[in-house]
Amino acid sequence: MALGDTLVQRKKITPTQLQQARGSKKHSERIEHCLVRLGSITERDYLSIYSEQLSIPLVDLGEIEIDAELLRQTPSKLVHRDRVIPIDRHDGTIRVATTNPFNLYAFDELRMLMGARIETVLATSEDISRVIKQHFGVGGQTVEAMIGVSAVEVIGEIDPDNADLIEQAQEATVVKLVNEILLEAIRDRASDVHVEPYENDLKIRYRIDGVLHTTNVPPEIRRFHAAIVSRIKILANLNIAEKRLPQDGGFKIKAQNRDIDIRVSIIPTAFGGAVVMRILDKQSTLISLDRLGLIGEALEGVEKLISQPFGIILVTGPTGSGKTTTLYAALNSIRTDKIKILTIEDPIEYYLDGIQQVQVKPHIGLTFASGLRSFLRHDPDVILVGEIRDLETAEVAINASLTGHLVFSTLHTNDAVTANTRLLDMGVEPFLVSSAISGVLAQRLIRRICKECKEEYTPDPSDIPSDFKLPPGQKLFRGTGCRDCRKTGYRGRLGIFELLIIDQKIREMIVHRKSAGEILEVARKKQFKLMREDGWSKVLKGFTTLDEIVRVTKVDAIALAE
């Protein structure tokens, strides 16, 4: 029976889907590949049928120990071209993983080159790609092709700083290499890509769930650093001849049917330009406030604050702590046809229906402060200011709140109680700060335990920090590491928070310029919960691990004194 009919018989697809696939199948495309392309089946669906019909085992390469020495002996061109992975050798027979059991020419070539019998097993493309990346590096095939072109080597030897000449000489392969680096980052759910040159090395690191991971790349890639930087500059519309000054730019790509913005920052280092590319998925699903990690009194407090008609609500934390995501979640929860919401951002990270969003453009005079002034003539009910960076922006935002608008914004401070003193340091008058600020939410992002490898364990009491109270018999959770989480034990992130509601007592303290420490002492008497304590409650609930809380928070002297 034909594969398509077998899939229908097993109710993997409908007759209509099969007919649609036959009608849209490209020339020489196999029907199963077309069905995968249309999203009707997964690759594993048809591989399992192959496995039965051809009596070839379907294996999970993540659970098999690959013979690295055997893989090194295999010609890399054969691995890249035919996507065959030698797994191990026993009694003169090499076991080879493939997605295509009909590629007999590849098996024959491998048999002649390796001088051994070939036994095939089936594996998914994702598994094979992962093994190739692990052993040959991201873009290994592309780098190999670039090395094979003598023109690149000659230019590199004569003048390695001529990035524009290298790019012109090898445009197609450099384009492919940069594309592979970006696609791999998107597949791994990375938020940033770091390209870091050293004297004899080039590192490419991905930030995944807030932690940097060095990705495997071919050692020869260092020779093409200048070409890679040049390609990124061209994409970001930057001056490729400028190598002495930092540069910022951006570009858009379409990958996996999603529109993705890439923000680019390049700084000159001792060994060439270092690049950071931030990946912003504008079609990411907005999540609700409770799914961010806000629970209990913090969630109730935030919901009360955002339902008020006026005042400033500040979200604080370092870069990359999820402040903007929290603000979007807050806006999303209050937006209706009855209120007008305007935002001014740098950059616009998500598009929100029913909300007017403005991108800051300092080079033409459109700053946070100037945009805010114009907003007030558009009769808004709610305003979001991407960040309060200076006195001018702070004063305009405060005046907006005092004239009856609800204002959301962010501030770079380490905790909630220092937000007020930060505004005072900018030069804002104390009576304006005390009158305008309704509440401050400080936050950090921590990694969630991977659901696939989560396990319960009994902690050693000596491992528990002194400011944490472990109930008798309480068990904690951790991730053992699996394929889904890249062996880290974590997948995804959530927030830990501390919410400071500005009441009358604290307003008086702000007017009298009391220190952050004094404000904290008063707030603690009113059940103010520290970020570290919120994190510990999430450890006890099994959301994250003790190590994560220790990694992102510090012990507070006041909490210890209590």
Coordinates of C-alpha atoms in Angstrom, one line a residue:
M1 CA 0.0 0.0 0.0
A2 CA 1.3 3.5 -0.9
L3 CA 2.5 5.6 2.1
G4 CA -0.3 8.2 1.6
D5 CA -3.0 5.5 1.7
T6 CA -1.4 4.0 4.8
L7 CA -1.5 7.3 6.6
V8 CA -5.2 7.7 5.7
Q9 CA -5.9 4.1 6.9
R10 CA -4.2 4.8 10.2
K11 CA -6.2 8.1 10.5
K12 CA -3.0 10.2 10.6
I13 CA -4.5 12.3 7.7
T14 CA -7.9 12.6 6.0
P15 CA -8.6 11.7 2.4
T16 CA -9.0 15.4 1.7
Q17 CA -5.6 16.2 3.2
L18 CA -4.0 13.5 1.0
Q19 CA -5.8 14.9 -2.1
Q20 CA -4.6 18.4 -1.2
A21 CA -1.0 17.2 -0.8
R22 CA -1.1 15.4 -4.2
G23 CA -2.4 18.6 -5.8
S24 CA 0.3 20.9 -4.2
K25 CA 3.2 18.5 -4.4
K26 CA 6.3 20.0 -6.1
H27 CA 8.1 18.3 -8.9
S28 CA 10.2 15.4 -7.5
E29 CA 8.9 16.1 -4.0
R30 CA 7.9 13.0 -2.0
I31 CA 4.3 12.9 -0.8
E32 CA 5.4 12.5 2.9
H33 CA 7.6 15.6 2.6
C34 CA 4.7 17.6 1.1
L35 CA 2.4 16.4 4.0
V36 CA 5.0 17.6 6.5
R37 CA 5.3 20.9 4.7
L38 CA 1.6 21.4 4.8
G39 CA 1.5 20.6 8.5
S40 CA -0.7 17.5 8.1
I41 CA 1.8 15.1 9.7
T42 CA 5.1 15.1 11.5
E43 CA 8.3 13.5 10.3
R44 CA 8.0 10.9 13.0
D45 CA 4.6 9.8 11.7
Y46 CA 5.9 8.7 8.3
L47 CA 9.3 7.4 9.7
S48 CA 7.4 5.0 12.0
I49 CA 5.6 3.6 9.0
Y50 CA 8.9 3.2 7.1
S51 CA 10.3 1.5 10.2
E52 CA 7.5 -1.1 10.1
Q53 CA 7.4 -1.6 6.3
L54 CA 11.2 -1.9 5.9
S55 CA 12.0 -3.5 9.2
I56 CA 14.4 -0.7 10.0
P57 CA 14.5 0.5 13.7
L58 CA 13.5 4.1 14.4
V59 CA 15.8 5.5 17.1
D60 CA 16.2 8.5 19.3
L61 CA 19.7 9.8 18.8
G62 CA 19.5 11.8 22.1
E63 CA 19.5 8.4 23.9
I64 CA 22.4 6.9 21.9
E65 CA 26.1 7.5 22.6
I66 CA 27.6 8.5 19.2
D67 CA 31.1 7.2 18.5
A68 CA 32.9 10.5 18.1
E69 CA 36.0 9.0 16.7
L70 CA 34.0 7.1 14.0
L71 CA 32.2 10.3 13.1
R72 CA 35.6 12.1 12.8
Q73 CA 36.8 9.5 10.4
T74 CA 33.7 9.9 8.2
P75 CA 34.2 12.5 5.4
S76 CA 32.3 15.6 6.5
K77 CA 31.1 16.3 3.0
L78 CA 29.2 13.0 3.0
V79 CA 27.7 13.8 6.4
H80 CA 26.5 17.3 5.4
R81 CA 25.4 16.4 1.8
D82 CA 23.6 13.2 2.5
R83 CA 22.8 13.8 6.2
V84 CA 24.0 10.3 7.3
I85 CA 25.4 9.9 10.8
P86 CA 27.6 6.9 11.6
I87 CA 26.6 5.8 15.2
D88 CA 28.9 3.0 16.1
R89 CA 30.9 0.1 14.6
H90 CA 30.6 -3.6 15.7
D91 CA 32.1 -6.7 14.0
G92 CA 32.9 -4.9 10.8
T93 CA 29.5 -3.3 10.5
I94 CA 28.8 0.4 10.8
R95 CA 25.4 1.5 12.0
V96 CA 24.2 4.6 10.2
A97 CA 21.3 6.9 11.1
T98 CA 19.4 8.5 8.2
T99 CA 16.0 10.1 7.4
N100 CA 16.0 8.6 3.9
P101 CA 16.3 4.8 3.8
F102 CA 16.2 5.0 0.0
N103 CA 19.5 6.9 -0.5
L104 CA 21.4 3.7 -1.6
Y105 CA 24.1 5.7 -3.4
A106 CA 25.1 7.4 -0.1
F107 CA 25.3 4.0 1.7
D108 CA 27.3 2.5 -1.1
E109 CA 29.8 5.4 -1.0
L110 CA 30.1 5.2 2.7
R111 CA 30.7 1.4 2.5
M112 CA 33.5 1.9 0.0
L113 CA 35.1 4.8 1.9
M114 CA 34.9 3.2 5.3
G115 CA 35.6 -0.4 4.2
A116 CA 32.7 -1.9 6.3
R117 CA 29.2 -3.2 5.9
I118 CA 26.4 -0.6 6.5
E119 CA 23.4 -1.2 8.6
T120 CA 20.8 1.6 8.6
V121 CA 18.5 3.0 11.3
L122 CA 16.0 5.8 11.0
A123 CA 16.1 9.1 12.9
T124 CA 14.4 12.5 12.6
S125 CA 16.0 15.4 10.8
E126 CA 16.0 17.4 14.0
D127 CA 18.0 14.7 15.7
I128 CA 20.5 14.5 12.8
S129 CA 20.8 18.3 12.7
R130 CA 21.6 18.3 16.4
V131 CA 24.3 15.7 16.1
I132 CA 25.9 17.5 13.1
K133 CA 25.8 20.8 15.0
Q134 CA 27.3 19.2 18.1
H135 CA 30.2 17.6 16.2
F136 CA 30.8 19.9 13.2
G137 CA 29.5 23.2 14.6
V138 CA 26.8 25.7 13.4
G139 CA 27.4 26.4 9.7
G140 CA 30.0 23.7 9.4
Q141 CA 29.2 22.9 5.7
T142 CA 29.2 26.6 4.8
V143 CA 32.6 27.2 6.4
E144 CA 34.0 24.2 4.6
A145 CA 32.7 25.6 1.3
M146 CA 34.3 29.0 2.0
I147 CA 37.6 27.4 2.9
G148 CA 37.5 25.6 -0.5
V149 CA 37.5 29.0 -2.3
S150 CA 41.1 30.2 -2.7
A151 CA 40.0 33.8 -3.3
V152 CA 38.8 34.1 0.3
E153 CA 42.1 32.8 1.7
V154 CA 44.2 35.2 -0.4
I155 CA 42.2 38.3 0.6
G156 CA 42.3 37.2 4.2
E157 CA 46.0 36.8 4.1
I158 CA 46.6 40.1 2.4
D159 CA 44.3 42.3 4.5
P160 CA 42.0 40.6 7.0
D161 CA 40.5 44.0 7.9
N162 CA 39.0 44.4 4.5
A163 CA 35.6 43.2 5.5
D164 CA 33.8 44.8 2.6
L165 CA 36.1 43.0 0.1
I166 CA 35.7 39.6 1.8
E167 CA 31.9 40.1 1.7
Q168 CA 32.0 41.0 -2.0
A169 CA 34.2 38.0 -2.8
Q170 CA 32.1 35.5 -0.8
E171 CA 28.6 37.0 -0.6
A172 CA 26.6 33.9 -1.1
T173 CA 28.4 31.7 1.5
V174 CA 28.7 34.5 4.1
V175 CA 24.9 35.2 3.7
K176 CA 24.2 31.5 4.2
L177 CA 26.5 31.3 7.3
V178 CA 24.9 34.3 9.0
N179 CA 21.4 32.9 8.2
E180 CA 22.4 29.6 9.8
I181 CA 23.6 31.3 12.9
L182 CA 20.4 33.2 13.2
L183 CA 18.1 30.2 12.4
E184 CA 19.9 28.1 15.0
A185 CA 19.4 30.8 17.6
I186 CA 15.7 31.1 16.8
R187 CA 15.3 27.3 17.0
D188 CA 17.0 27.3 20.4
R189 CA 14.6 30.1 21.7
A190 CA 17.6 32.4 22.2
S191 CA 17.0 36.1 23.1
D192 CA 20.5 37.2 22.0
V193 CA 23.3 36.1 19.8
H194 CA 26.9 37.2 20.8
V195 CA 29.7 37.1 18.2
E196 CA 32.9 37.6 20.2
P197 CA 36.4 37.7 18.5
Y198 CA 39.5 36.7 20.4
E199 CA 43.1 36.6 19.3
N200 CA 43.0 33.0 18.0
D201 CA 39.3 32.2 18.4
L202 CA 35.8 33.3 17.5
K203 CA 33.0 32.5 20.0
I204 CA 29.3 32.5 19.1
R205 CA 27.1 32.4 22.2
Y206 CA 23.3 32.2 22.5
R207 CA 21.5 33.6 25.6
I208 CA 18.7 31.1 26.3
D209 CA 16.4 31.6 29.3
G210 CA 18.8 34.4 30.5
V211 CA 21.9 32.2 30.6
L212 CA 24.7 32.3 27.9
H213 CA 25.5 29.0 26.1
T214 CA 28.6 28.7 23.8
T215 CA 27.5 27.1 20.6
N216 CA 29.8 24.7 18.7
V217 CA 31.3 26.3 15.6
P218 CA 34.0 25.0 13.2
P219 CA 37.5 26.3 14.4
E220 CA 38.1 27.7 10.9
I221 CA 35.3 30.3 11.4
R222 CA 37.8 32.7 13.0
R223 CA 39.2 33.5 9.5
F224 CA 35.8 34.8 8.4
H225 CA 35.0 37.0 11.4
A226 CA 35.5 40.2 9.3
A227 CA 33.1 38.9 6.6
I228 CA 30.5 37.9 9.2
V229 CA 30.6 41.4 10.8
S230 CA 30.4 43.0 7.4
R231 CA 27.4 41.0 6.4
I232 CA 25.6 41.9 9.6
K233 CA 26.5 45.6 9.1
I234 CA 25.0 45.5 5.6
L235 CA 21.8 43.9 6.9
A236 CA 21.5 46.5 9.6
N237 CA 22.3 49.4 7.2
L238 CA 25.5 50.4 9.0
N239 CA 28.7 51.8 7.6
I240 CA 30.9 48.8 6.9
A241 CA 34.0 51.0 6.6
E242 CA 33.7 52.3 10.2
K243 CA 35.7 50.0 12.5
R244 CA 36.7 52.5 15.2
L245 CA 33.3 53.5 16.7
P246 CA 30.4 51.6 18.3
Q247 CA 27.4 51.2 15.9
D248 CA 23.7 50.4 16.5
G249 CA 21.1 49.3 13.9
G250 CA 18.6 46.6 13.1
F251 CA 16.9 44.6 10.5
K252 CA 13.9 42.3 10.0
I253 CA 13.8 38.7 9.0
K254 CA 11.1 36.1 8.3
A255 CA 11.8 32.7 9.8
Q256 CA 9.5 29.8 10.7
N257 CA 6.6 31.9 9.3
R258 CA 7.2 34.6 11.8
D259 CA 8.3 38.2 11.4
I260 CA 11.3 38.7 13.7
D261 CA 13.1 42.0 14.4
I262 CA 16.9 41.8 15.1
R263 CA 18.5 44.7 17.0
V264 CA 22.3 45.0 16.3
S265 CA 25.0 46.5 18.4
I266 CA 28.6 46.4 17.4
I267 CA 31.6 47.6 19.5
P268 CA 35.3 47.7 18.4
T269 CA 37.5 45.4 20.5
A270 CA 41.2 44.6 20.4
F271 CA 40.6 41.7 17.9
G272 CA 37.8 43.1 15.8
G273 CA 34.1 44.0 16.0
A274 CA 32.1 42.2 18.7
V275 CA 28.4 41.9 17.8
V276 CA 25.3 41.4 19.8
M277 CA 22.0 40.7 18.0
R278 CA 18.9 40.8 20.1
I279 CA 16.0 38.7 18.7
L280 CA 12.6 40.3 19.1
D281 CA 9.6 38.2 18.0
K282 CA 6.8 40.7 17.5
Q283 CA 4.2 37.9 17.0
S284 CA 5.0 36.3 20.4
T285 CA 1.8 35.5 22.3
L286 CA 1.1 38.1 25.1
I287 CA 0.8 36.3 28.4
S288 CA -1.4 37.3 31.3
L289 CA -0.2 38.8 34.6
D290 CA -0.6 35.6 36.5
R291 CA 1.4 33.6 33.9
L292 CA 4.3 36.0 34.3
G293 CA 4.6 34.7 37.9
L294 CA 2.6 37.3 39.8
I295 CA 0.6 35.5 42.5
G296 CA -1.2 36.3 45.7
E297 CA -0.9 39.7 47.2
A298 CA 1.4 41.0 44.5
L299 CA -1.1 40.1 41.7
E300 CA -4.0 41.7 43.7
G301 CA -1.9 44.8 44.3
V302 CA -0.9 45.2 40.6
E303 CA -4.5 44.7 39.4
K304 CA -5.6 47.4 41.9
L305 CA -2.9 49.8 40.7
I306 CA -3.7 49.4 37.0
S307 CA -7.4 49.9 37.6
Q308 CA -6.8 53.4 39.0
P309 CA -7.7 56.5 36.8
F310 CA -4.3 58.3 37.2
G311 CA -0.8 58.1 38.7
I312 CA 2.5 56.6 37.7
I313 CA 3.2 52.8 37.9
L314 CA 6.9 52.0 37.6
V315 CA 8.4 48.6 36.8
T316 CA 12.1 48.4 37.7
G317 CA 14.9 46.0 37.1
P318 CA 18.1 45.6 35.0
T319 CA 18.2 45.1 31.3
G320 CA 16.6 41.9 30.2
S321 CA 14.5 41.4 33.4
G322 CA 11.2 41.3 31.6
K323 CA 10.0 44.9 32.4
T324 CA 8.5 45.5 29.0
T325 CA 6.7 42.2 28.9
T326 CA 5.1 43.0 32.3
L327 CA 3.9 46.4 31.1
Y328 CA 2.4 44.8 27.9
A329 CA 0.6 42.3 30.0
A330 CA -0.8 45.1 32.2
L331 CA -1.9 47.1 29.2
N332 CA -3.4 44.0 27.6
S333 CA -5.5 43.3 30.8
I334 CA -7.1 46.9 30.8
R335 CA -7.5 47.7 27.1
T336 CA -11.1 48.1 26.0
D337 CA -12.8 50.2 23.3
K338 CA -13.8 52.7 26.1
I339 CA -10.2 53.9 26.8
K340 CA -7.5 55.3 24.6
I341 CA -4.0 53.9 25.1
L342 CA -0.8 55.5 23.6
T343 CA 2.7 54.1 23.9
I344 CA 6.1 55.5 23.0
E345 CA 8.9 52.9 22.9
D346 CA 12.4 52.1 21.9
P347 CA 11.9 49.7 20.2
I348 CA 8.3 48.5 19.8
E349 CA 8.7 44.9 21.0
Y350 CA 5.2 43.6 20.4
Y351 CA 2.3 44.9 18.4
L352 CA -0.9 45.4 20.3
D353 CA -4.3 45.6 18.7
G354 CA -6.3 48.7 19.7
I355 CA -3.3 50.6 21.0
Q356 CA -1.5 53.4 19.2
Q357 CA 2.3 52.7 19.4
V358 CA 5.1 55.2 18.5
Q359 CA 8.8 54.4 17.9
V360 CA 11.4 56.8 19.3
K361 CA 13.6 58.4 16.6
P362 CA 16.1 60.6 18.4
H363 CA 17.9 61.5 15.1
I364 CA 14.9 63.5 14.0
G365 CA 14.0 64.9 17.5
L366 CA 11.3 62.3 18.4
T367 CA 12.4 61.5 22.0
F368 CA 10.4 60.1 24.9
A369 CA 9.9 63.6 26.2
S370 CA 8.8 65.2 22.9
G371 CA 6.6 62.3 22.1
L372 CA 4.9 62.5 25.5
R373 CA 4.2 66.2 25.1
S374 CA 2.4 65.5 21.8
F375 CA 0.5 62.6 23.4
L376 CA -1.3 64.9 25.7
R377 CA -3.0 66.6 22.8
H378 CA -4.4 63.2 21.7
D379 CA -6.7 62.9 24.7
P380 CA -5.3 59.5 26.0
D381 CA -6.5 57.8 29.1
V382 CA -3.4 55.6 29.5
I383 CA 0.2 56.3 28.4
L384 CA 3.2 53.9 28.3
V385 CA 6.6 55.5 28.3
G386 CA 9.3 52.9 27.4
E387 CA 11.8 54.2 29.9
I388 CA 12.4 57.2 32.1
R389 CA 16.0 58.0 31.2
D390 CA 16.4 61.7 32.1
L391 CA 14.9 64.6 34.1
E392 CA 13.0 66.0 31.1
T393 CA 11.1 62.7 30.5
A394 CA 10.5 62.2 34.2
E395 CA 8.9 65.7 34.6
V396 CA 6.7 65.3 31.5
A397 CA 5.5 61.8 32.7
I398 CA 4.8 63.2 36.2
N399 CA 2.9 66.1 34.8
A400 CA 0.9 63.7 32.6
S401 CA -0.1 61.7 35.7
L402 CA -1.0 64.8 37.7
T403 CA -3.3 66.0 35.0
G404 CA -5.4 62.8 35.1
H405 CA -3.6 60.2 33.1
L406 CA -2.5 56.7 34.1
V407 CA 1.2 56.4 33.1
F408 CA 3.2 53.2 32.9
S409 CA 7.0 53.3 32.6
T410 CA 10.3 51.5 33.5
L411 CA 13.3 52.6 35.4
H412 CA 16.7 51.0 35.9
T413 CA 17.0 50.3 39.6
N414 CA 17.8 47.1 41.5
D415 CA 14.8 47.1 43.8
A416 CA 11.5 48.8 44.5
V417 CA 12.5 51.1 47.3
T418 CA 15.3 52.8 45.4
A419 CA 13.1 53.9 42.5
N420 CA 12.0 57.0 44.3
T421 CA 15.5 58.0 45.3
R422 CA 16.6 57.4 41.6
L423 CA 14.0 60.0 40.5
L424 CA 15.2 62.4 43.2
D425 CA 18.8 61.9 42.0
M426 CA 17.6 62.9 38.4
G427 CA 16.5 66.2 39.8
V428 CA 12.8 65.7 40.2
E429 CA 11.3 67.7 43.1
P430 CA 10.3 65.4 46.1
F431 CA 6.7 66.7 46.2
L432 CA 6.2 65.8 42.6
V433 CA 7.6 62.2 43.1
S434 CA 5.4 61.7 46.2
S435 CA 2.3 63.0 44.5
A436 CA 2.7 61.1 41.2
I437 CA 4.0 57.6 42.0
S438 CA 1.3 55.1 42.9
G439 CA 3.4 52.0 43.1
V440 CA 6.7 50.4 42.1
L441 CA 7.1 46.8 40.9
A442 CA 10.6 45.4 40.9
Q443 CA 11.3 42.2 39.1
R444 CA 13.9 39.6 37.9
L445 CA 13.5 36.6 35.6
I446 CA 14.3 33.1 36.8
R447 CA 14.4 29.8 34.9
R448 CA 11.5 27.4 35.3
I449 CA 12.2 23.7 36.0
C450 CA 11.8 21.7 32.8
K451 CA 8.5 19.8 33.0
E452 CA 9.9 16.8 31.1
C453 CA 12.6 15.9 33.6
K454 CA 11.3 17.4 36.8
E455 CA 12.0 15.3 39.9
E456 CA 11.3 15.6 43.6
Y457 CA 14.2 15.4 46.1
T458 CA 14.9 15.9 49.8
P459 CA 17.3 18.9 50.3
D460 CA 20.2 18.9 52.7
P461 CA 19.4 21.5 55.4
S462 CA 23.0 22.8 55.3
D463 CA 22.3 23.8 51.6
I464 CA 19.5 26.2 52.6
P465 CA 20.5 29.8 53.1
S466 CA 19.9 31.2 56.6
D467 CA 17.2 33.6 55.5
F468 CA 15.0 30.8 54.1
K469 CA 12.7 28.7 56.3
L470 CA 12.3 25.1 55.2
P471 CA 9.2 23.5 56.7
P472 CA 9.9 20.0 58.2
G473 CA 9.6 17.2 55.7
Q474 CA 9.3 19.7 52.8
K475 CA 10.6 18.4 49.5
L476 CA 12.0 20.5 46.7
F477 CA 12.2 20.0 42.9
R478 CA 14.9 20.1 40.2
G479 CA 15.4 19.1 36.6
T480 CA 17.6 16.2 35.8
G481 CA 18.3 17.4 32.2
C482 CA 16.9 16.1 29.0
R483 CA 16.7 16.8 25.3
D484 CA 13.9 19.3 25.6
C485 CA 15.9 21.5 28.0
R486 CA 19.4 21.0 26.4
K487 CA 20.4 19.0 29.5
T488 CA 20.1 22.1 31.7
G489 CA 17.1 21.1 33.7
Y490 CA 15.4 24.4 32.9
R491 CA 13.0 25.4 30.2
G492 CA 11.2 28.8 30.0
R493 CA 11.2 31.6 32.6
L494 CA 9.0 33.3 35.1
G495 CA 9.3 36.4 37.2
I496 CA 9.9 37.1 40.9
F497 CA 8.6 40.4 42.2
E498 CA 8.4 42.9 45.0
L499 CA 5.6 45.4 45.0
L500 CA 5.9 48.7 46.9
I501 CA 2.5 50.5 47.2
I502 CA 3.1 54.2 47.9
D503 CA 0.9 55.1 50.9
Q504 CA 0.6 58.3 52.8
K505 CA 3.4 57.4 55.3
I506 CA 5.9 56.7 52.4
R507 CA 4.8 59.8 50.6
E508 CA 5.8 61.9 53.6
M509 CA 9.1 60.1 53.8
I510 CA 9.8 60.9 50.1
V511 CA 9.0 64.6 50.6
H512 CA 11.5 64.6 53.5
R513 CA 14.1 62.8 51.3
K514 CA 14.4 59.8 53.5
S515 CA 16.8 57.1 52.4
A516 CA 15.8 53.9 50.6
G517 CA 16.8 51.9 53.8
E518 CA 14.5 53.9 56.0
I519 CA 11.6 53.5 53.5
L520 CA 12.3 49.7 53.4
E521 CA 12.1 49.4 57.2
V522 CA 8.7 51.1 57.2
A523 CA 7.4 49.0 54.3
R524 CA 8.5 45.8 56.0
K525 CA 6.3 46.6 58.9
K526 CA 3.4 46.7 56.5
Q527 CA 4.1 43.2 55.2
F528 CA 6.2 44.3 52.2
K529 CA 7.5 41.1 50.6
L530 CA 11.0 41.1 49.2
M531 CA 11.9 39.6 45.7
R532 CA 14.0 37.0 47.3
E533 CA 11.1 35.9 49.5
D534 CA 8.8 35.7 46.5
G535 CA 11.4 33.5 44.8
W536 CA 11.6 31.2 47.8
S537 CA 7.8 30.8 47.8
K538 CA 8.1 29.7 44.1
V539 CA 10.8 27.2 45.1
L540 CA 8.5 25.7 47.6
K541 CA 5.7 25.5 45.0
G542 CA 8.0 23.6 42.6
F543 CA 8.2 26.3 39.9
T544 CA 12.0 26.8 40.1
T545 CA 15.1 25.7 42.1
L546 CA 16.9 27.1 45.1
D547 CA 20.0 27.6 42.9
E548 CA 18.1 30.0 40.6
I549 CA 17.0 32.2 43.5
V550 CA 20.5 32.3 45.0
R551 CA 21.8 33.2 41.5
V552 CA 19.6 36.2 40.9
T553 CA 19.0 37.7 44.3
K554 CA 21.1 38.8 47.3
V555 CA 20.5 38.4 51.0
D556 CA 18.9 41.5 52.5
A557 CA 20.3 42.7 55.9
I558 CA 16.9 43.8 57.1
A559 CA 15.4 40.4 56.3
L560 CA 18.2 38.7 58.2
A561 CA 17.7 41.0 61.2
E562 CA 14.1 39.9 61.4

